[in-house]
Amino acid sequence: MTTPTSTIEADLKGWLKKQPAWLQCGAQALIDESVIGSRDIIRFARMAILEARGRLAPPDLLPQLGSLGADAGGTVTLQSMSDISGINNLNPRHPLDFGNERLAVVYGPTGSGKSGYVRILKHACGARHKGEIHPNVFDNTAVPQSCTILFSDASGPRSIVWSPASNGTPPLSTIDIFDSYCGQSYLAHETPPTYEPRPLVFLSELALLCDRVAEKLSTAIAIKAKALPLLPPEHANTNGGKWYATLTAATKQEDLDANCSWIEQDEAEFASLAIFLAETSPKDRANELEVKKGFVDDLVKSLKEHCAAYSDEACEALMTLRRTAREKQQIAELAAKTNLKDAVMDGVGTRQWLDLWLIARTYSIEVAYPEKQFPNTDEAARCILCQQELSPEAKNRLLSFEQYVTNEAAAAAKTAKETLQEAINELPVLPDTEMLKAKVTSVSMNDVMLKALDTFYVTMKARRALLLVDQVTTDYGTFPTISDWEESARSLAASYATKAKEFLAGFNAAEREAKQGRQKELSAKKWIVSQKSAIEAEVKRLAIVAILEKAKDLCGTKAISLKNGSLAEMLITPAYISAFNAELKRLGANRVRVELVKTRVERGAILHQVRLKDAVRLKPIHEVLSEGEHRIVSIAAFLADVSSKPNGSAFVFDDPISSLDLDFEEAVVQRLVDLAKTRQVIVFTHRLSLLGMLQDYAKKLDIPVRVISVCQEPWGAGEPGDQTIEAAKPKAVLNLHLPARISAARAALEKEGNAAYKLHAQSICTEMRKLVERIIELNLLADVIQRHRRAINTQGKLAKLSNIKPEDCAFLDEMMTKYSRYEHSQSMEAPVEFPLPDELDDDVAKIKNWRDDFEVRCK
């Protein structure tokens, strides 16, 4: 049911009367169809500001809305595309001419350039999903992208030179294009209808006007940038800082004067607080003194440890270990001389020899003879060191050496040596002069104490050096007296402890905290006073910005979106949904469980989307529907959206039956042909079945069909040419195509000879064979059956089969046999020569005469 225009006008008038006064004035300008320029936007922005100040009254007369009932028309049809440059691999030398027929089919194999033409049209006509237009990716030559498009509208034939910079071309914007991306948008996204009745267009324009005015006001707000100095972080939590951070347009002058006042009493109080708080916090000072006391105690403790480690008794104990190690070594060497009488070299049994022997044992056990007991004296064993064969004497000598090493004397020597080394390792490391100086300075010791401590450690370092030397001595030097230093250090530590207690005893945390808080408040106030002029300027700026923000609020589009939604419920949604359901039915897809629903209104545009119907689990539609169902539903959504547009402009379809079964294919073809009754329909396809069905159904409705073949040539894709033999009508092939081909072959024979002629003749013979096949389908068998066509057409055709005579069959069989020979490999001994041009002309004439005679017979 259609809503009366008067009802819509009354509804819009009542709604508009409740809108801001400036918007009512803007509505009048839109209805008067005046162009809204930048000066008008400035004027409306000023009106919104006046209204925000309460100084703008609504207009006395509301706009006259009667013209909103009229729909914009304007039929646009495509004529041709030419002069294509820099787009994909397209490089046609001739225009792609769509002609004046209602239905045009652009046919060509994959890679022939069809998609390139569609991409250009999508960009030129401003399709929703245009995609990218790339240059020829296989050619590095930089060529400007452009295309000349010839079209017709109410003013007659026109042409434009399109380039990517021109984006969509307004004269072509009423042309609608369907391809996979377009179909996907209806199912995968929320989309606004392509066509909107004039009242909804008016509301959309009104929303755009609001956006433009709001943008102008936003620019004015941005210009009024905040120039107030940034509040220092230390003032953020003070009362003055909080006041400073929350300045508003409503801040009164008296409030500003009170917070920006600095008198003599404030200065005096601020100075006294600075003196009082100059002293470090008693608690912090006490902690510092406790730390120093700890440092002194550590020095004393280290000193005591070092005295014990390097005392005469400790030195004597280490020397005793050294003497014992030497005695044990001597005993071991004596045992070696006794047990190793077979040794042939000096030094056997010494510490150096013993180290060498232990290394040799490790090498033998872990590497050379891991599975043999050391030493290995088997028959094939060799010396671990020199790798020579072992004589019996050498084997005995090795066994006696091992017995010596493992005897008690050697083991005792080893243990004594290890005990001595452990004692040396435990000697503490002594601090150097720089380290001592740093420690003494940190605890404020005087130079006398530093010198005494340094002298002590010089002596300790001499003792340490003596103990590390492999010598036995009893003269360690005089042990230094350090008791005076130690007493002074302990006295210093005690003084630090006493002072720390004194600071803590006089500490009043509450009083000090209160004074610190007051000092922060005064410090913040003093800084704020210095910014008084900037604060006054900021308050004035905030007042202006508040008015601008209020004016911007008057430019909101929420009310427009709501009104658009309510009107769409009356004007679009019911009709749109009804059209979608009707298209599903016409396409034989009403069994697919989908529905078109209104989703929301956004900035004055009403959005719809195709969704699953009655689904208990919410899933994306493309994950549920089959590829064919997805395709047919998207076609239905597209046609429901655009077929009701009043302008009657052209439709362009790019392979519309992709993924469809035969039932859906036939339904789509019938729908396309039906559309061609009232408007131009252009179909791009690579499928002969689609071409054939379009021709058949168009013929039934007496709608002329223009077939344009495109192909890829050496110079580029998209070259229009003659119809292929498979797609062309036999009459056109006999009257035009083949005579032209034979004429070109004759010229090649006369100018270039047999070699050049054979190339032409081979192709002509192939086409002659295909022509005979087409004549059998279309003429002899009266088009009852065809390849690539599902249906068998019998109505008004079967009777023609009675005209077939045996001589007809014989003639066509003869032609079929003759021109099939050239499709096969020829015998080298008896090759079949290609017919000469005269013979070809004769055969064409024979076939033409037979066809004409048979057609007369059938009529």
CSV table of N, CA and C in Angstrom, one decimal, residues 149-202:
chain,number,residue,atom,x,y,z
A,149,ILE,N,34.0,6.8,-22.8
A,149,ILE,CA,32.7,6.1,-22.7
A,149,ILE,C,31.7,7.0,-23.4
A,150,LEU,N,31.0,6.4,-24.4
A,150,LEU,CA,29.9,7.0,-25.1
A,150,LEU,C,28.6,6.5,-24.6
A,151,PHE,N,27.7,7.4,-24.2
A,151,PHE,CA,26.4,7.0,-23.6
A,151,PHE,C,25.3,8.0,-24.1
A,152,SER,N,24.1,7.6,-23.8
A,152,SER,CA,23.0,8.5,-24.2
A,152,SER,C,22.1,8.7,-23.0
A,153,ASP,N,21.6,10.0,-22.8
A,153,ASP,CA,20.6,10.3,-21.8
A,153,ASP,C,19.6,11.2,-22.4
A,154,ALA,N,18.8,11.9,-21.5
A,154,ALA,CA,17.7,12.7,-22.0
A,154,ALA,C,18.2,13.8,-23.0
A,155,SER,N,19.4,14.2,-22.9
A,155,SER,CA,19.9,15.3,-23.7
A,155,SER,C,20.5,14.7,-25.0
A,156,GLY,N,20.6,13.4,-25.2
A,156,GLY,CA,21.1,12.8,-26.4
A,156,GLY,C,22.4,12.2,-26.2
A,157,PRO,N,23.2,11.8,-27.3
A,157,PRO,CA,24.5,11.1,-27.2
A,157,PRO,C,25.5,12.1,-26.5
A,158,ARG,N,26.3,11.5,-25.6
A,158,ARG,CA,27.3,12.2,-24.9
A,158,ARG,C,28.5,11.3,-24.7
A,159,SER,N,29.7,11.9,-24.5
A,159,SER,CA,30.9,11.1,-24.2
A,159,SER,C,31.6,11.7,-23.1
A,160,ILE,N,32.3,10.9,-22.3
A,160,ILE,CA,33.2,11.4,-21.3
A,160,ILE,C,34.5,10.6,-21.4
A,161,VAL,N,35.6,11.3,-20.9
A,161,VAL,CA,36.9,10.6,-20.8
A,161,VAL,C,37.1,10.3,-19.3
A,162,TRP,N,36.9,9.0,-19.0
A,162,TRP,CA,37.0,8.6,-17.5
A,162,TRP,C,38.5,8.3,-17.2
A,163,SER,N,38.9,8.7,-16.0
A,163,SER,CA,40.2,8.3,-15.4
A,163,SER,C,39.9,8.0,-13.9
A,164,PRO,N,40.8,7.3,-13.2
A,164,PRO,CA,40.7,7.0,-11.8
A,164,PRO,C,40.5,8.2,-11.0
A,165,ALA,N,41.1,9.3,-11.4
A,165,ALA,CA,41.0,10.6,-10.6
A,165,ALA,C,39.6,11.1,-10.6
A,166,SER,N,38.8,10.8,-11.7
A,166,SER,CA,37.5,11.4,-11.7
A,166,SER,C,36.5,10.6,-10.9
A,167,ASN,N,37.0,9.4,-10.3
A,167,ASN,CA,36.1,8.6,-9.4
A,167,ASN,C,34.8,8.3,-10.2
A,168,GLY,N,33.7,8.3,-9.5
A,168,GLY,CA,32.4,8.0,-10.1
A,168,GLY,C,32.0,9.2,-11.0
A,169,THR,N,31.4,9.0,-12.1
A,169,THR,CA,31.0,10.0,-13.0
A,169,THR,C,29.5,10.2,-12.8
A,170,PRO,N,29.0,11.4,-12.3
A,170,PRO,CA,27.6,11.6,-12.1
A,170,PRO,C,26.7,11.2,-13.2
A,171,PRO,N,27.0,11.5,-14.4
A,171,PRO,CA,26.0,11.2,-15.5
A,171,PRO,C,25.8,9.6,-15.6
A,172,LEU,N,26.7,8.8,-15.2
A,172,LEU,CA,26.6,7.4,-15.3
A,172,LEU,C,26.2,6.7,-14.0
A,173,SER,N,25.9,7.5,-12.9
A,173,SER,CA,25.7,7.0,-11.6
A,173,SER,C,24.4,6.2,-11.5
A,174,THR,N,23.5,6.4,-12.4
A,174,THR,CA,22.2,5.6,-12.4
A,174,THR,C,22.3,4.2,-13.0
A,175,ILE,N,23.5,3.9,-13.6
A,175,ILE,CA,23.7,2.6,-14.1
A,175,ILE,C,24.0,1.6,-13.0
A,176,ASP,N,23.4,0.5,-13.0
A,176,ASP,CA,23.7,-0.5,-11.9
A,176,ASP,C,24.4,-1.7,-12.5
A,177,ILE,N,25.4,-2.2,-11.7
A,177,ILE,CA,26.3,-3.3,-12.1
A,177,ILE,C,26.3,-4.4,-11.1
A,178,PHE,N,26.1,-5.6,-11.6
A,178,PHE,CA,26.1,-6.8,-10.7
A,178,PHE,C,27.3,-7.7,-11.1
A,179,ASP,N,28.1,-8.0,-10.0
A,179,ASP,CA,29.1,-9.0,-10.1
A,179,ASP,C,29.2,-9.7,-8.8
A,180,SER,N,30.2,-10.6,-8.6
A,180,SER,CA,30.3,-11.4,-7.4
A,180,SER,C,30.4,-10.5,-6.2
A,181,TYR,N,31.2,-9.4,-6.3
A,181,TYR,CA,31.4,-8.5,-5.1
A,181,TYR,C,30.2,-7.8,-4.8
A,182,CYS,N,29.4,-7.3,-5.8
A,182,CYS,CA,28.2,-6.6,-5.5
A,182,CYS,C,27.2,-7.6,-4.8
A,183,GLY,N,27.1,-8.8,-5.3
A,183,GLY,CA,26.2,-9.8,-4.7
A,183,GLY,C,26.5,-10.1,-3.3
A,184,GLN,N,27.9,-10.2,-3.0
A,184,GLN,CA,28.3,-10.5,-1.7
A,184,GLN,C,27.9,-9.4,-0.7
A,185,SER,N,27.9,-8.2,-1.1
A,185,SER,CA,27.6,-7.1,-0.2
A,185,SER,C,26.2,-7.1,0.4
A,186,TYR,N,25.3,-7.6,-0.4
A,186,TYR,CA,23.9,-7.7,0.1
A,186,TYR,C,23.8,-8.8,1.2
A,187,LEU,N,24.7,-9.8,1.2
A,187,LEU,CA,24.5,-10.9,2.1
A,187,LEU,C,25.5,-10.8,3.3
A,188,ALA,N,26.7,-10.1,3.1
A,188,ALA,CA,27.7,-10.1,4.1
A,188,ALA,C,27.6,-8.8,4.9
A,189,HIS,N,27.0,-7.7,4.4
A,189,HIS,CA,27.0,-6.4,5.0
A,189,HIS,C,25.6,-5.8,5.1
A,190,GLU,N,25.5,-4.9,6.0
A,190,GLU,CA,24.3,-4.0,6.0
A,190,GLU,C,24.5,-2.9,4.9
A,191,THR,N,23.5,-2.8,4.1
A,191,THR,CA,23.7,-1.8,3.0
A,191,THR,C,22.4,-1.0,2.9
A,192,PRO,N,22.5,0.3,2.5
A,192,PRO,CA,21.4,1.1,2.3
A,192,PRO,C,20.8,0.8,0.9
A,193,PRO,N,19.5,1.0,0.7
A,193,PRO,CA,19.0,0.8,-0.7
A,193,PRO,C,19.6,1.8,-1.7
A,194,THR,N,19.8,1.2,-2.9
A,194,THR,CA,20.4,2.1,-4.0
A,194,THR,C,19.4,3.2,-4.3
A,195,TYR,N,18.2,3.0,-4.3
A,195,TYR,CA,17.2,4.0,-4.7
A,195,TYR,C,16.4,4.4,-3.5
A,196,GLU,N,16.3,5.7,-3.3
A,196,GLU,CA,15.5,6.3,-2.2
A,196,GLU,C,14.5,7.2,-2.7
A,197,PRO,N,13.3,7.2,-2.3
A,197,PRO,CA,12.3,8.2,-2.7
A,197,PRO,C,12.7,9.5,-2.3
A,198,ARG,N,12.2,10.6,-2.9
A,198,ARG,CA,12.6,11.9,-2.7
A,198,ARG,C,12.5,12.4,-1.2
A,199,PRO,N,11.5,12.0,-0.5
A,199,PRO,CA,11.5,12.5,0.9
A,199,PRO,C,12.7,11.9,1.7
A,200,LEU,N,13.1,10.7,1.4
A,200,LEU,CA,14.3,10.1,2.2
A,200,LEU,C,15.6,10.8,1.7
A,201,VAL,N,15.6,11.0,0.4
A,201,VAL,CA,16.8,11.8,-0.1
A,201,VAL,C,16.9,13.1,0.5
A,202,PHE,N,15.8,13.8,0.7
A,202,PHE,CA,15.7,15.1,1.4
A,202,PHE,C,16.3,15.0,2.8
